[in-house]
Amino acid sequence: MQLKVPALPPDETVQLRTVEAGLSRNSDDPSDNSRVRPPGRRRRAARPAALSRLKAAAGPWATRAAPYVRRLRPHYPRPGRTGWRRWAPSWRQWLGGVLTFLGLITAGLGVGYATTDIPENLNSYATQQDNVYFWSDGTPMARTGWVRRQDMPLKDIPEDVRWAVLAAENASFYSDPGISLSGIGRAVWRTFGEGDTQGGSTITQQYVKNVYLNQDRSVGRKFTEAMLALKLDNRMSKDDILEGYLNTSWFGRGTYGMQRAAQAYYGKDVSELDVSEAAVLASLLKGAALYDPALSRANHARAVERWSWILDRMVDIGRLSPAQRAKYKTFPEPLKQARGYDTGKQSDYLVELAAQYAKKAARLTDKQFDLGGYQIYTTFDRKRETALTDAVTRARAKARKADAATARAAHYGAASVATDGRILAVYGGPDHREQGYNESNSTTVPAGSAFQPFVYASALQNGVRRTRDGGPTEVTPDTLYDGDDGVPVMTPEGPYWDRSGKRVAARNDGRKDYGRISLHQALAQSVNTPFMQLGMDTGLDKVRRTAEAAGLLSSSFGPQVPALSLGSATPSAIRMASGYATFAAGGTHVEPYSVARITRNGSTVRLTKPTSRRAVTAKVAEQVQSALRSAFSLAHPATAASAARVAGKTGTTQDDTAAWYVGTASSVSTAVVAYRIDLTKSLEPLPLKGIAGTPAGSVPYDIWSGAQGLG
């Protein structure tokens, strides 16, 4: 059977409703027990009812809109039109298409904005900084790192400098939403029309490109850049964005950021720039290869033109008055080349010491430190460093002239440490690029007789025991000991025998006998035999503890045998200088340190303070210093007459493999050691063969006195 429906007018609609026979009864009727609704189904049953209500509400609106929708539907050929108009869309269809297109674009941008997340990880290369090291007087010493960049807080960048950049790159920065629609349009047009994306970036977009993206030129990257810029503009303050931009932008000459650019082009910090110099640096943001005036005449002409334009632009935007602009008629010529640092020679040894200490004291990992941005203010004194280096250089040259073959294996280590623990100067080697290890910090050769003051101090501090059961006996500088050569070392039970079954005896330099001699005089004359026995009487364990308390490291000590008192320990020059500084400081030891303070991007980095401890009493320290002053006076009477309270002594080893001089002048202790090692064969010390001079003309003393200005 067929159902015939009469034809309807074109503007009318018919709704057909079907009612299922069994559903005419109200399903909410409580009398209907034909089926039971489970409790969990109640929410689902409500959905069709809500949908029905929505349809009922929307029905009248749909009925009214239907005629207009039908008119938008294309009918081709169009009735009532002739010629080509029969096939052209109506204005309503054009409007609908444009609105639909704009709606899709808006929806796409909304989806893109919502799905674009600001990356957690910054572009490590663009944000990496170098570490800068300073002398104790605050002048730059060296820098390390692959990238020449140092962050500067915006507050430390003058306002004129900021506005020179804004005038050149984005004058509407503080009012724009982070992107430039017209600029993006130009960039897209150039991409499709000329295959290049140029211009169109706000400072926010450039900052995004610097720290989050790469330099790829594509529409996709440009779209991501715009979305990130919008989000960043909503999350960060304008000042923070500008600060980041000024610190991450490329300025040529291997530099990133305004601080490094100011130093590279004008040899000054960014805080010292005037507006004219700032305009030159701002011009470099358009391309350092084209605007660095030192590269070519064409570059110079372009730089002058853009410099002038930037200053004029600052007048246009109200950031520079015409009167101020009139002052800058002459182009401020930058330096021909960036000022470099003297790296690779002594400064690298200093940097190595400071970096090790900085990481330890500031509790920084290697990764944190290598990211850079640290300003490390060292304790190194430029004048003392120069004097010490020059003194060693003269000694090297003299040794090569006397015996080139022997001098080839000669090594010199030296260090100056103040009584408050500051490391003032070190000599680490001839050139860090040729010899990597630091001779001032190496533990290669024994201290020899330079160790005697620690034995003396321990005996004065603790007393001596000559019997197993007896109590300690006080020792004074006037206590007498046997100073003859070859005196056997005694224990409470008798002579001391070594493992090979030989009786141990002490030896003096030159096998000289001194008879009964006071401990003060024995130290002043560097007599070995009294101190070897004194160490046994005091207790080698106590001697070692005193030496460690004064500054020597436990790792430099070997077996606890009588030879310990003759300097079998192998301390570095830094540690020997630190140990003697303890006596000059009244018996208080401060751990040697090479960094006074650290900042990062203007903020202070907290450092662990160097430890201080009482090593010996002030009385004992003064007794040791008195003997060392006598030692200096006996060996160098002419110098001692004009240098009050200078103290020091030589140090020699019985196998002639090392020669020392350690002494204190003007509250600064300096230790110098000379030795020979052929690094191509082994690390075993070789005989000096006269390379360190003689007791009357000691090379270590010549270096020491030269470093102190006493030579």
PDB file of N, CA, C and O in Angstrom, residues 594-626:
ATOM      1  N   SER A 594      90.482  30.430  47.789  1.00  0.00           N
ATOM      2  CA  SER A 594      90.839  31.224  46.612  1.00  0.00           C
ATOM      3  C   SER A 594      89.691  32.073  46.096  1.00  0.00           C
ATOM      4  O   SER A 594      89.870  32.816  45.123  1.00  0.00           O
ATOM      5  N   VAL A 595      88.508  31.981  46.699  1.00  0.00           N
ATOM      6  CA  VAL A 595      87.346  32.754  46.246  1.00  0.00           C
ATOM      7  C   VAL A 595      86.756  33.507  47.430  1.00  0.00           C
ATOM      8  O   VAL A 595      86.400  32.893  48.439  1.00  0.00           O
ATOM      9  N   ALA A 596      86.640  34.814  47.281  1.00  0.00           N
ATOM     10  CA  ALA A 596      86.092  35.635  48.360  1.00  0.00           C
ATOM     11  C   ALA A 596      84.578  35.710  48.297  1.00  0.00           C
ATOM     12  O   ALA A 596      83.897  35.669  49.317  1.00  0.00           O
ATOM     13  N   ARG A 597      84.034  35.823  47.088  1.00  0.00           N
ATOM     14  CA  ARG A 597      82.575  35.864  46.930  1.00  0.00           C
ATOM     15  C   ARG A 597      82.199  35.494  45.513  1.00  0.00           C
ATOM     16  O   ARG A 597      83.036  35.559  44.589  1.00  0.00           O
ATOM     17  N   ILE A 598      80.937  35.116  45.333  1.00  0.00           N
ATOM     18  CA  ILE A 598      80.408  34.729  44.023  1.00  0.00           C
ATOM     19  C   ILE A 598      79.042  35.380  43.853  1.00  0.00           C
ATOM     20  O   ILE A 598      78.232  35.403  44.783  1.00  0.00           O
ATOM     21  N   THR A 599      78.793  35.897  42.674  1.00  0.00           N
ATOM     22  CA  THR A 599      77.456  36.359  42.333  1.00  0.00           C
ATOM     23  C   THR A 599      77.031  35.672  41.047  1.00  0.00           C
ATOM     24  O   THR A 599      77.874  35.195  40.272  1.00  0.00           O
ATOM     25  N   ARG A 600      75.726  35.617  40.847  1.00  0.00           N
ATOM     26  CA  ARG A 600      75.196  35.088  39.580  1.00  0.00           C
ATOM     27  C   ARG A 600      74.068  36.003  39.125  1.00  0.00           C
ATOM     28  O   ARG A 600      73.049  36.118  39.795  1.00  0.00           O
ATOM     29  N   ASN A 601      74.310  36.649  38.000  1.00  0.00           N
ATOM     30  CA  ASN A 601      73.323  37.576  37.441  1.00  0.00           C
ATOM     31  C   ASN A 601      72.894  38.624  38.472  1.00  0.00           C
ATOM     32  O   ASN A 601      71.724  38.961  38.589  1.00  0.00           O
ATOM     33  N   GLY A 602      73.863  39.100  39.231  1.00  0.00           N
ATOM     34  CA  GLY A 602      73.597  40.161  40.191  1.00  0.00           C
ATOM     35  C   GLY A 602      73.208  39.699  41.580  1.00  0.00           C
ATOM     36  O   GLY A 602      73.177  40.510  42.507  1.00  0.00           O
ATOM     37  N   SER A 603      72.924  38.413  41.748  1.00  0.00           N
ATOM     38  CA  SER A 603      72.519  37.895  43.059  1.00  0.00           C
ATOM     39  C   SER A 603      73.691  37.188  43.729  1.00  0.00           C
ATOM     40  O   SER A 603      74.450  36.465  43.075  1.00  0.00           O
ATOM     41  N   THR A 604      73.828  37.372  45.020  1.00  0.00           N
ATOM     42  CA  THR A 604      74.918  36.751  45.771  1.00  0.00           C
ATOM     43  C   THR A 604      74.686  35.256  45.933  1.00  0.00           C
ATOM     44  O   THR A 604      73.589  34.815  46.265  1.00  0.00           O
ATOM     45  N   VAL A 605      75.719  34.485  45.670  1.00  0.00           N
ATOM     46  CA  VAL A 605      75.677  33.042  45.875  1.00  0.00           C
ATOM     47  C   VAL A 605      76.285  32.748  47.238  1.00  0.00           C
ATOM     48  O   VAL A 605      77.389  33.190  47.554  1.00  0.00           O
ATOM     49  N   ARG A 606      75.567  31.996  48.017  1.00  0.00           N
ATOM     50  CA  ARG A 606      76.025  31.708  49.382  1.00  0.00           C
ATOM     51  C   ARG A 606      77.214  30.745  49.349  1.00  0.00           C
ATOM     52  O   ARG A 606      77.183  29.717  48.673  1.00  0.00           O
ATOM     53  N   LEU A 607      78.256  31.075  50.100  1.00  0.00           N
ATOM     54  CA  LEU A 607      79.459  30.248  50.175  1.00  0.00           C
ATOM     55  C   LEU A 607      79.657  29.717  51.587  1.00  0.00           C
ATOM     56  O   LEU A 607      79.339  30.398  52.559  1.00  0.00           O
ATOM     57  N   THR A 608      80.175  28.514  51.664  1.00  0.00           N
ATOM     58  CA  THR A 608      80.588  27.979  52.955  1.00  0.00           C
ATOM     59  C   THR A 608      81.865  28.685  53.380  1.00  0.00           C
ATOM     60  O   THR A 608      82.840  28.735  52.629  1.00  0.00           O
ATOM     61  N   LYS A 609      81.879  29.255  54.555  1.00  0.00           N
ATOM     62  CA  LYS A 609      83.042  29.998  55.017  1.00  0.00           C
ATOM     63  C   LYS A 609      84.193  29.049  55.322  1.00  0.00           C
ATOM     64  O   LYS A 609      83.992  27.933  55.802  1.00  0.00           O
ATOM     65  N   PRO A 610      85.439  29.472  55.042  1.00  0.00           N
ATOM     66  CA  PRO A 610      86.588  28.622  55.368  1.00  0.00           C
ATOM     67  C   PRO A 610      86.678  28.398  56.874  1.00  0.00           C
ATOM     68  O   PRO A 610      86.437  29.319  57.668  1.00  0.00           O
ATOM     69  N   THR A 611      86.999  27.194  57.243  1.00  0.00           N
ATOM     70  CA  THR A 611      87.045  26.843  58.666  1.00  0.00           C
ATOM     71  C   THR A 611      88.277  27.445  59.341  1.00  0.00           C
ATOM     72  O   THR A 611      89.315  27.650  58.710  1.00  0.00           O
ATOM     73  N   SER A 612      88.139  27.726  60.615  1.00  0.00           N
ATOM     74  CA  SER A 612      89.227  28.267  61.420  1.00  0.00           C
ATOM     75  C   SER A 612      89.353  27.423  62.680  1.00  0.00           C
ATOM     76  O   SER A 612      88.339  27.026  63.270  1.00  0.00           O
ATOM     77  N   ARG A 613      90.568  27.116  63.060  1.00  0.00           N
ATOM     78  CA  ARG A 613      90.761  26.300  64.261  1.00  0.00           C
ATOM     79  C   ARG A 613      92.075  26.670  64.942  1.00  0.00           C
ATOM     80  O   ARG A 613      92.995  27.182  64.319  1.00  0.00           O
ATOM     81  N   ARG A 614      92.127  26.381  66.225  1.00  0.00           N
ATOM     82  CA  ARG A 614      93.328  26.605  67.007  1.00  0.00           C
ATOM     83  C   ARG A 614      94.239  25.404  66.821  1.00  0.00           C
ATOM     84  O   ARG A 614      93.897  24.276  67.165  1.00  0.00           O
ATOM     85  N   ALA A 615      95.414  25.615  66.245  1.00  0.00           N
ATOM     86  CA  ALA A 615      96.359  24.521  66.016  1.00  0.00           C
ATOM     87  C   ALA A 615      97.311  24.369  67.202  1.00  0.00           C
ATOM     88  O   ALA A 615      97.525  23.262  67.708  1.00  0.00           O
ATOM     89  N   VAL A 616      97.885  25.474  67.651  1.00  0.00           N
ATOM     90  CA  VAL A 616      98.767  25.486  68.824  1.00  0.00           C
ATOM     91  C   VAL A 616      98.478  26.773  69.590  1.00  0.00           C
ATOM     92  O   VAL A 616      97.821  27.685  69.076  1.00  0.00           O
ATOM     93  N   THR A 617      98.962  26.853  70.789  1.00  0.00           N
ATOM     94  CA  THR A 617      98.729  28.061  71.580  1.00  0.00           C
ATOM     95  C   THR A 617      99.501  29.234  70.987  1.00  0.00           C
ATOM     96  O   THR A 617     100.466  29.058  70.227  1.00  0.00           O
ATOM     97  N   ALA A 618      99.079  30.416  71.345  1.00  0.00           N
ATOM     98  CA  ALA A 618      99.757  31.614  70.860  1.00  0.00           C
ATOM     99  C   ALA A 618     101.212  31.648  71.321  1.00  0.00           C
ATOM    100  O   ALA A 618     102.105  32.102  70.591  1.00  0.00           O
ATOM    101  N   LYS A 619     101.467  31.149  72.540  1.00  0.00           N
ATOM    102  CA  LYS A 619     102.832  31.127  73.060  1.00  0.00           C
ATOM    103  C   LYS A 619     103.718  30.218  72.224  1.00  0.00           C
ATOM    104  O   LYS A 619     104.849  30.587  71.863  1.00  0.00           O
ATOM    105  N   VAL A 620     103.206  29.030  71.900  1.00  0.00           N
ATOM    106  CA  VAL A 620     103.974  28.083  71.082  1.00  0.00           C
ATOM    107  C   VAL A 620     104.224  28.679  69.699  1.00  0.00           C
ATOM    108  O   VAL A 620     105.332  28.584  69.149  1.00  0.00           O
ATOM    109  N   ALA A 621     103.194  29.298  69.114  1.00  0.00           N
ATOM    110  CA  ALA A 621     103.343  29.887  67.785  1.00  0.00           C
ATOM    111  C   ALA A 621     104.428  30.962  67.781  1.00  0.00           C
ATOM    112  O   ALA A 621     105.243  31.034  66.848  1.00  0.00           O
ATOM    113  N   GLU A 622     104.472  31.774  68.813  1.00  0.00           N
ATOM    114  CA  GLU A 622     105.486  32.826  68.887  1.00  0.00           C
ATOM    115  C   GLU A 622     106.877  32.231  69.069  1.00  0.00           C
ATOM    116  O   GLU A 622     107.866  32.748  68.510  1.00  0.00           O
ATOM    117  N   GLN A 623     106.999  31.127  69.837  1.00  0.00           N
ATOM    118  CA  GLN A 623     108.300  30.473  70.008  1.00  0.00           C
ATOM    119  C   GLN A 623     108.800  29.903  68.680  1.00  0.00           C
ATOM    120  O   GLN A 623     109.998  29.975  68.371  1.00  0.00           O
ATOM    121  N   VAL A 624     107.894  29.354  67.887  1.00  0.00           N
ATOM    122  CA  VAL A 624     108.280  28.842  66.566  1.00  0.00           C
ATOM    123  C   VAL A 624     108.702  29.998  65.669  1.00  0.00           C
ATOM    124  O   VAL A 624     109.724  29.933  64.973  1.00  0.00           O
ATOM    125  N   GLN A 625     107.924  31.086  65.668  1.00  0.00           N
ATOM    126  CA  GLN A 625     108.251  32.245  64.849  1.00  0.00           C
ATOM    127  C   GLN A 625     109.595  32.848  65.247  1.00  0.00           C
ATOM    128  O   GLN A 625     110.372  33.285  64.386  1.00  0.00           O
ATOM    129  N   SER A 626     109.874  32.860  66.529  1.00  0.00           N
ATOM    130  CA  SER A 626     111.156  33.399  66.997  1.00  0.00           C
ATOM    131  C   SER A 626     112.320  32.603  66.428  1.00  0.00           C
ATOM    132  O   SER A 626     113.321  33.180  65.969  1.00  0.00           O
TER     133      SER A 626
END
